[in-house]
Amino acid sequence: MNGLKKGLILATAGLLAAACQTSSAPPNEASAKPSVTHVSDEPESLRPSFSTDNFLKEQDPRQVLTLEYNDLQRWIVDVNGNSIEGVTQIEPVLDLVSGKTTAYRLIQATLPDVKSDGQLRVALTQTALADSEGHVLQDFAQVSYAPEGFLNYVIQYQQPENSFWEVNGIDPEGALLNRQTGEIILDDVVSLHRLSSGQVLCLNAEYRQIGLLQSDGSLTPTAESPLQFVESGEGWSLWRSSSGNELHDDQGKVLWKGGFVQVLDEGSGHLWLCESEYETQEILIDPLHQLKWEAPARFVYADAELAVVGDWTNSYNQGNQLIDLDGKQRAEGYVSVAANPRGGHEAQNFLMVREDTVDKLDRGGELIQSQAILGIQTIERMEDGLFKFTVVDGNATTEGLIDDELQILIPAGQYSTISFMERWSNRKMEHYPYFICWKDVNYGRRADIYNLKLEKIAENVAKIGDLGVDRLLLIQGFEGVLMDQNGHRLSSISLFTDYQGD
Amino acid sequence: MNLMKKWSLTVLLILALTGCTAVSAPVDSSPEPQTEGIAGLSAENYPHVDGSTATLPLIAGLYSRATGTDRQTAESLVSVSKTSSAWRSLYQHGCDLLIVYEAPEEIAQEISRMDFEIQPLGLDALVFLVNRGNPVDTLSQTQLQDIYAGEITDWSEVGGEPGPIQAFQRNPQSGSQALFLKLLMKDRDPMEPLKGLVPEEMQALVEGVAEYDGEGASLGYSVYYYAQEMVNHPDVKLLAVDGVAPNEETIAQKQYPLINNFYAVIRADEEPDSPARILFNWLKSEEGRGLVKEEGYVPAN
């Protein structure tokens, strides 16, 4: 995983605005203002190279993508650019009037699949084309199935309405099926969640457990759990009720019970929970060791040794400090802080924003490097080694990208927002390997799309439909366009003609 | 043709505009930079132009010409809110210039307190669509009125195969509906459309005519430029009206009976040197008329 490769590389010389300067200042007190000493002038050919470990990859099973190009119609196209016939429909009420049944519908199915590293990932939701009776005409999945018994199960859930544009936003009706026979094994299952023990929780629409798939493939139906499943990590699962939360181990034993909690971080096998008690918080460590934080505080980061803590009442006004868990302050006076890296590791450094400057500090609070960015207000981790920052210039707020070497990858001023395209899968956010950068132009909002090498692969996109690992479906100008992740157009339709009009 | 007229909304109502439709044959995608430009305009000061779906290609061509942006990029940077919303937007200062079809009556009344300057830019026609399998090729205006008044209900009454006529109508806010009421129905009230026969989108109407029952039972309407230039659905044909088939020539010569202008519109209080007025004035020029023709529309006389 782990985001950006070290020594991250530079954006184009053109990307580097005069305000974006790096300094290789010697370690210093965090409060000291560094002098600006260096302006990057790396050649344009050097582009950032990102690890794609955290992104959806070739195992993405969806073979068909859809794009809603007006209020009534979708373009449905397979990844090879072939339009699927018969799916451009007129208003469904017309079918009702005429008595004609809708020829096609989309159903969603949740299927298990396997990551390239052999780890199991279950409950990947995908779409399939079905006839009006719900029979699958084209299974969009092309996944490899692991031999484990529980992977013989499939959750299939169908929308109650026979109308494919109503797929989204309606609670699904699901069931766990035997994949081979199609037999319903357990009703009301809408999602699966794999625990670190290898067992798989069967959850209903309210995220209450109604069954447990053992790692040998056997199914144990259970009474509906009074608690709602929240999330799980290595050896633990978190459950919630209206009155509080419980932390369970893999065997269901209660490790901790308390008020409202949220997971702050789960790096290095540690579990960090913040419990709000009015305006105070507690840190729960590991989770057997508890540390009471006496003053009102807002935790940004914590590990076994230190934390980044914001003043609860002053969080956006230089209230953040880097502090030992024993209370000793290592740095203070920052308006925004991002820890790096996060995933599975203790943070090695922190990117911390103060007036017109982002500082990189080590764990001891020593200043490693500084970068002047006029008007910088916040910094936020996107991936390990990759950060988004916001700049306010008058009434305009724009965003840019910076790496953990404080090299500006995309300067502020161009884009109002920058984000990864994301999707929820099994209650976890997954990133598509694209940056979606929105801008305001000619009284409208358009997006430029970059790949992970920060190569612009699509410009002035008005609307983004489904994305795949190597496919983007979008509206550009008067066309719907299917392209690959290098920006090559594979297929297109005129928005004013039917999909055969290419 | 420098008939620049300052019309109030009252006059507008008399004018009778047209419906909304979209146009555009996918345009030349070669990104050839435009060099001509329009004096006084650039991408930085270009006014906010809105309009009807059917005028979208012209709006893209105009942006390309004025800003020097290649045509393909221009298409990706323009959009319209459609006829009713566009008129309302101009009234509410949400945009600066319209290239638009006739305002539906309800909207026209709503914005009647605002003075606009309105310049006819081009001619378009209300056309009637049937499934290509329908043996009927022509209808008279009276027959069409009778059909939409609910007095003729079977195709056999107008020379077709026996079977009920499924007559689509547009939603009241659409520009096509405004044209339909003004040009065809005039003082006759259309029948209440059957539930489900009022597609919101123009394209849906064309698709609906093509697919409704596959046997030619349906009848719909749109504007010529959209139906012929932008959609050109292989399963749909345009009916002749009073024996005259709609095409560029019969529209330009006003032989086809159901024709109407589309317009450039600005607020009357635009300053003489405002970008909107500069663009408006350019559209009235010979160059502007040339652009209308280049984009495949029939320039107004």
PDB file of C-alpha atoms in Angstrom, chain A residues 92-243:
ATOM      1  CA  PRO A  92     -41.441   3.950 -17.605  1.00  0.00           C
ATOM      2  CA  VAL A  93     -44.951   5.270 -17.328  1.00  0.00           C
ATOM      3  CA  LEU A  94     -45.196   4.905 -21.073  1.00  0.00           C
ATOM      4  CA  ASP A  95     -44.680   1.236 -20.616  1.00  0.00           C
ATOM      5  CA  LEU A  96     -47.430   1.197 -18.065  1.00  0.00           C
ATOM      6  CA  VAL A  97     -49.830   2.935 -20.400  1.00  0.00           C
ATOM      7  CA  SER A  98     -49.040   0.694 -23.300  1.00  0.00           C
ATOM      8  CA  GLY A  99     -48.966  -2.445 -21.265  1.00  0.00           C
ATOM      9  CA  LYS A 100     -45.530  -3.162 -22.639  1.00  0.00           C
ATOM     10  CA  THR A 101     -43.163  -4.549 -20.071  1.00  0.00           C
ATOM     11  CA  THR A 102     -39.748  -3.106 -19.713  1.00  0.00           C
ATOM     12  CA  ALA A 103     -37.400  -5.279 -21.646  1.00  0.00           C
ATOM     13  CA  TYR A 104     -34.418  -4.879 -19.411  1.00  0.00           C
ATOM     14  CA  ARG A 105     -33.542  -3.914 -15.918  1.00  0.00           C
ATOM     15  CA  LEU A 106     -30.413  -3.598 -13.927  1.00  0.00           C
ATOM     16  CA  ILE A 107     -29.953  -5.547 -10.794  1.00  0.00           C
ATOM     17  CA  GLN A 108     -27.176  -5.300  -8.336  1.00  0.00           C
ATOM     18  CA  ALA A 109     -25.427  -8.293  -6.984  1.00  0.00           C
ATOM     19  CA  THR A 110     -22.883  -8.598  -4.259  1.00  0.00           C
ATOM     20  CA  LEU A 111     -20.191 -11.062  -5.023  1.00  0.00           C
ATOM     21  CA  PRO A 112     -17.067 -12.159  -3.260  1.00  0.00           C
ATOM     22  CA  ASP A 113     -13.763 -11.797  -4.979  1.00  0.00           C
ATOM     23  CA  VAL A 114     -10.100 -12.072  -4.311  1.00  0.00           C
ATOM     24  CA  LYS A 115      -7.459  -9.418  -4.234  1.00  0.00           C
ATOM     25  CA  SER A 116      -4.303  -9.936  -6.186  1.00  0.00           C
ATOM     26  CA  ASP A 117      -2.323 -10.536  -3.019  1.00  0.00           C
ATOM     27  CA  GLY A 118      -4.546 -13.449  -2.154  1.00  0.00           C
ATOM     28  CA  GLN A 119      -6.435 -11.663   0.559  1.00  0.00           C
ATOM     29  CA  LEU A 120     -10.110 -12.130   0.453  1.00  0.00           C
ATOM     30  CA  ARG A 121     -12.387  -9.302  -0.184  1.00  0.00           C
ATOM     31  CA  VAL A 122     -16.040 -10.034   0.051  1.00  0.00           C
ATOM     32  CA  ALA A 123     -19.234  -8.295  -0.792  1.00  0.00           C
ATOM     33  CA  LEU A 124     -18.206  -6.378  -3.837  1.00  0.00           C
ATOM     34  CA  THR A 125     -21.328  -4.870  -5.248  1.00  0.00           C
ATOM     35  CA  GLN A 126     -21.738  -4.944  -8.980  1.00  0.00           C
ATOM     36  CA  THR A 127     -24.391  -4.586 -11.575  1.00  0.00           C
ATOM     37  CA  ALA A 128     -25.901  -7.053 -13.958  1.00  0.00           C
ATOM     38  CA  LEU A 129     -28.348  -6.805 -16.789  1.00  0.00           C
ATOM     39  CA  ALA A 130     -31.509  -8.790 -16.320  1.00  0.00           C
ATOM     40  CA  ASP A 131     -34.745  -9.348 -18.159  1.00  0.00           C
ATOM     41  CA  SER A 132     -38.042  -8.123 -16.813  1.00  0.00           C
ATOM     42  CA  GLU A 133     -38.387 -11.233 -14.720  1.00  0.00           C
ATOM     43  CA  GLY A 134     -35.078 -10.623 -13.040  1.00  0.00           C
ATOM     44  CA  HIS A 135     -33.184 -13.348 -14.823  1.00  0.00           C
ATOM     45  CA  VAL A 136     -29.616 -12.348 -15.396  1.00  0.00           C
ATOM     46  CA  LEU A 137     -28.926 -11.936 -19.078  1.00  0.00           C
ATOM     47  CA  GLN A 138     -25.386 -10.831 -18.702  1.00  0.00           C
ATOM     48  CA  ASP A 139     -23.285 -11.374 -15.632  1.00  0.00           C
ATOM     49  CA  PHE A 140     -20.969  -8.455 -15.554  1.00  0.00           C
ATOM     50  CA  ALA A 141     -18.601 -10.141 -13.164  1.00  0.00           C
ATOM     51  CA  GLN A 142     -15.440 -11.812 -14.257  1.00  0.00           C
ATOM     52  CA  VAL A 143     -13.819 -12.597 -10.973  1.00  0.00           C
ATOM     53  CA  SER A 144     -11.695 -15.394  -9.649  1.00  0.00           C
ATOM     54  CA  TYR A 145     -13.301 -17.233  -6.833  1.00  0.00           C
ATOM     55  CA  ALA A 146     -11.311 -18.591  -3.976  1.00  0.00           C
ATOM     56  CA  PRO A 147     -11.914 -22.191  -3.007  1.00  0.00           C
ATOM     57  CA  GLU A 148     -13.027 -21.382   0.503  1.00  0.00           C
ATOM     58  CA  GLY A 149     -16.454 -22.625   1.188  1.00  0.00           C
ATOM     59  CA  PHE A 150     -18.143 -19.380   2.000  1.00  0.00           C
ATOM     60  CA  LEU A 151     -17.207 -17.999  -1.342  1.00  0.00           C
ATOM     61  CA  ASN A 152     -19.776 -20.296  -2.795  1.00  0.00           C
ATOM     62  CA  TYR A 153     -22.336 -17.879  -1.546  1.00  0.00           C
ATOM     63  CA  VAL A 154     -23.647 -14.906  -3.377  1.00  0.00           C
ATOM     64  CA  ILE A 155     -25.734 -12.070  -2.171  1.00  0.00           C
ATOM     65  CA  GLN A 156     -28.108 -10.882  -4.762  1.00  0.00           C
ATOM     66  CA  TYR A 157     -30.334  -7.991  -4.105  1.00  0.00           C
ATOM     67  CA  GLN A 158     -32.845  -6.545  -6.418  1.00  0.00           C
ATOM     68  CA  GLN A 159     -34.604  -3.278  -6.431  1.00  0.00           C
ATOM     69  CA  PRO A 160     -38.300  -3.406  -5.789  1.00  0.00           C
ATOM     70  CA  GLU A 161     -39.077  -1.224  -8.790  1.00  0.00           C
ATOM     71  CA  ASN A 162     -38.812  -2.490 -12.293  1.00  0.00           C
ATOM     72  CA  SER A 163     -36.964   0.543 -13.528  1.00  0.00           C
ATOM     73  CA  PHE A 164     -33.260   0.727 -13.938  1.00  0.00           C
ATOM     74  CA  TRP A 165     -32.859   4.374 -13.088  1.00  0.00           C
ATOM     75  CA  GLU A 166     -34.369   3.726  -9.739  1.00  0.00           C
ATOM     76  CA  VAL A 167     -31.575   1.404  -8.785  1.00  0.00           C
ATOM     77  CA  ASN A 168     -29.921   3.965  -6.628  1.00  0.00           C
ATOM     78  CA  GLY A 169     -31.321   5.249  -3.409  1.00  0.00           C
ATOM     79  CA  ILE A 170     -33.724   2.457  -2.668  1.00  0.00           C
ATOM     80  CA  ASP A 171     -33.175   0.046   0.140  1.00  0.00           C
ATOM     81  CA  PRO A 172     -32.337  -3.265  -1.399  1.00  0.00           C
ATOM     82  CA  GLU A 173     -34.099  -6.493  -0.789  1.00  0.00           C
ATOM     83  CA  GLY A 174     -31.385  -9.048  -0.459  1.00  0.00           C
ATOM     84  CA  ALA A 175     -30.825 -12.701   0.084  1.00  0.00           C
ATOM     85  CA  LEU A 176     -27.863 -14.983   0.458  1.00  0.00           C
ATOM     86  CA  LEU A 177     -27.822 -17.503  -2.327  1.00  0.00           C
ATOM     87  CA  ASN A 178     -25.958 -20.647  -3.080  1.00  0.00           C
ATOM     88  CA  ARG A 179     -23.969 -19.554  -6.071  1.00  0.00           C
ATOM     89  CA  GLN A 180     -24.147 -22.897  -7.788  1.00  0.00           C
ATOM     90  CA  THR A 181     -27.804 -23.664  -7.356  1.00  0.00           C
ATOM     91  CA  GLY A 182     -29.263 -20.198  -6.946  1.00  0.00           C
ATOM     92  CA  GLU A 183     -31.074 -21.463  -3.868  1.00  0.00           C
ATOM     93  CA  ILE A 184     -31.803 -18.898  -1.196  1.00  0.00           C
ATOM     94  CA  ILE A 185     -29.903 -19.842   1.921  1.00  0.00           C
ATOM     95  CA  LEU A 186     -30.715 -16.899   4.134  1.00  0.00           C
ATOM     96  CA  ASP A 187     -33.211 -14.113   3.509  1.00  0.00           C
ATOM     97  CA  ASP A 188     -32.655 -10.440   4.210  1.00  0.00           C
ATOM     98  CA  VAL A 189     -28.889 -10.493   3.874  1.00  0.00           C
ATOM     99  CA  VAL A 190     -27.690  -7.369   2.130  1.00  0.00           C
ATOM    100  CA  SER A 191     -24.011  -7.346   2.989  1.00  0.00           C
ATOM    101  CA  LEU A 192     -21.195  -9.542   4.140  1.00  0.00           C
ATOM    102  CA  HIS A 193     -18.302  -8.473   6.280  1.00  0.00           C
ATOM    103  CA  ARG A 194     -15.244 -10.548   6.792  1.00  0.00           C
ATOM    104  CA  LEU A 195     -13.692 -10.593  10.252  1.00  0.00           C
ATOM    105  CA  SER A 196      -9.997 -11.100  10.792  1.00  0.00           C
ATOM    106  CA  SER A 197     -10.774 -14.587  12.065  1.00  0.00           C
ATOM    107  CA  GLY A 198     -11.928 -15.576   8.588  1.00  0.00           C
ATOM    108  CA  GLN A 199     -15.549 -15.700   9.605  1.00  0.00           C
ATOM    109  CA  VAL A 200     -17.989 -13.645   7.638  1.00  0.00           C
ATOM    110  CA  LEU A 201     -20.789 -11.660   9.191  1.00  0.00           C
ATOM    111  CA  CYS A 202     -24.115 -11.766   7.391  1.00  0.00           C
ATOM    112  CA  LEU A 203     -25.780  -8.402   7.902  1.00  0.00           C
ATOM    113  CA  ASN A 204     -29.259  -7.195   7.151  1.00  0.00           C
ATOM    114  CA  ALA A 205     -30.232  -3.767   5.889  1.00  0.00           C
ATOM    115  CA  GLU A 206     -29.867  -2.320   9.376  1.00  0.00           C
ATOM    116  CA  TYR A 207     -26.397  -3.790   9.702  1.00  0.00           C
ATOM    117  CA  ARG A 208     -27.530  -6.244  12.332  1.00  0.00           C
ATOM    118  CA  GLN A 209     -26.011  -9.690  12.273  1.00  0.00           C
ATOM    119  CA  ILE A 210     -28.407 -12.417  11.193  1.00  0.00           C
ATOM    120  CA  GLY A 211     -25.915 -15.124  10.334  1.00  0.00           C
ATOM    121  CA  LEU A 212     -22.288 -16.163  10.433  1.00  0.00           C
ATOM    122  CA  LEU A 213     -20.401 -17.920   7.700  1.00  0.00           C
ATOM    123  CA  GLN A 214     -17.676 -20.063   9.185  1.00  0.00           C
ATOM    124  CA  SER A 215     -14.377 -20.314   7.385  1.00  0.00           C
ATOM    125  CA  ASP A 216     -15.223 -23.935   6.480  1.00  0.00           C
ATOM    126  CA  GLY A 217     -18.140 -22.655   4.450  1.00  0.00           C
ATOM    127  CA  SER A 218     -20.913 -23.600   6.819  1.00  0.00           C
ATOM    128  CA  LEU A 219     -23.621 -21.144   7.647  1.00  0.00           C
ATOM    129  CA  THR A 220     -24.892 -20.523  11.148  1.00  0.00           C
ATOM    130  CA  PRO A 221     -28.080 -18.485  11.193  1.00  0.00           C
ATOM    131  CA  THR A 222     -28.230 -16.289  14.273  1.00  0.00           C
ATOM    132  CA  ALA A 223     -30.889 -14.283  15.997  1.00  0.00           C
ATOM    133  CA  GLU A 224     -30.891 -10.697  14.844  1.00  0.00           C
ATOM    134  CA  SER A 225     -28.289  -8.908  16.894  1.00  0.00           C
ATOM    135  CA  PRO A 226     -29.489  -6.037  19.076  1.00  0.00           C
ATOM    136  CA  LEU A 227     -26.353  -4.121  18.169  1.00  0.00           C
ATOM    137  CA  GLN A 228     -25.511  -2.737  14.784  1.00  0.00           C
ATOM    138  CA  PHE A 229     -22.200  -3.594  13.253  1.00  0.00           C
ATOM    139  CA  VAL A 230     -19.932  -0.583  12.736  1.00  0.00           C
ATOM    140  CA  GLU A 231     -16.542  -1.797  11.609  1.00  0.00           C
ATOM    141  CA  SER A 232     -13.810  -4.267  12.364  1.00  0.00           C
ATOM    142  CA  GLY A 233     -10.075  -4.603  12.396  1.00  0.00           C
ATOM    143  CA  GLU A 234      -7.507  -7.175  13.330  1.00  0.00           C
ATOM    144  CA  GLY A 235      -9.024  -9.046  16.243  1.00  0.00           C
ATOM    145  CA  TRP A 236     -11.825  -6.666  17.001  1.00  0.00           C
ATOM    146  CA  SER A 237     -15.206  -5.507  15.845  1.00  0.00           C
ATOM    147  CA  LEU A 238     -17.131  -2.468  16.917  1.00  0.00           C
ATOM    148  CA  TRP A 239     -20.862  -2.551  17.498  1.00  0.00           C
ATOM    149  CA  ARG A 240     -23.268   0.250  18.224  1.00  0.00           C
ATOM    150  CA  SER A 241     -26.607   0.664  19.930  1.00  0.00           C
ATOM    151  CA  SER A 242     -28.696   3.688  20.655  1.00  0.00           C
ATOM    152  CA  SER A 243     -27.165   3.992  24.089  1.00  0.00           C
TER     153      SER A 243
END
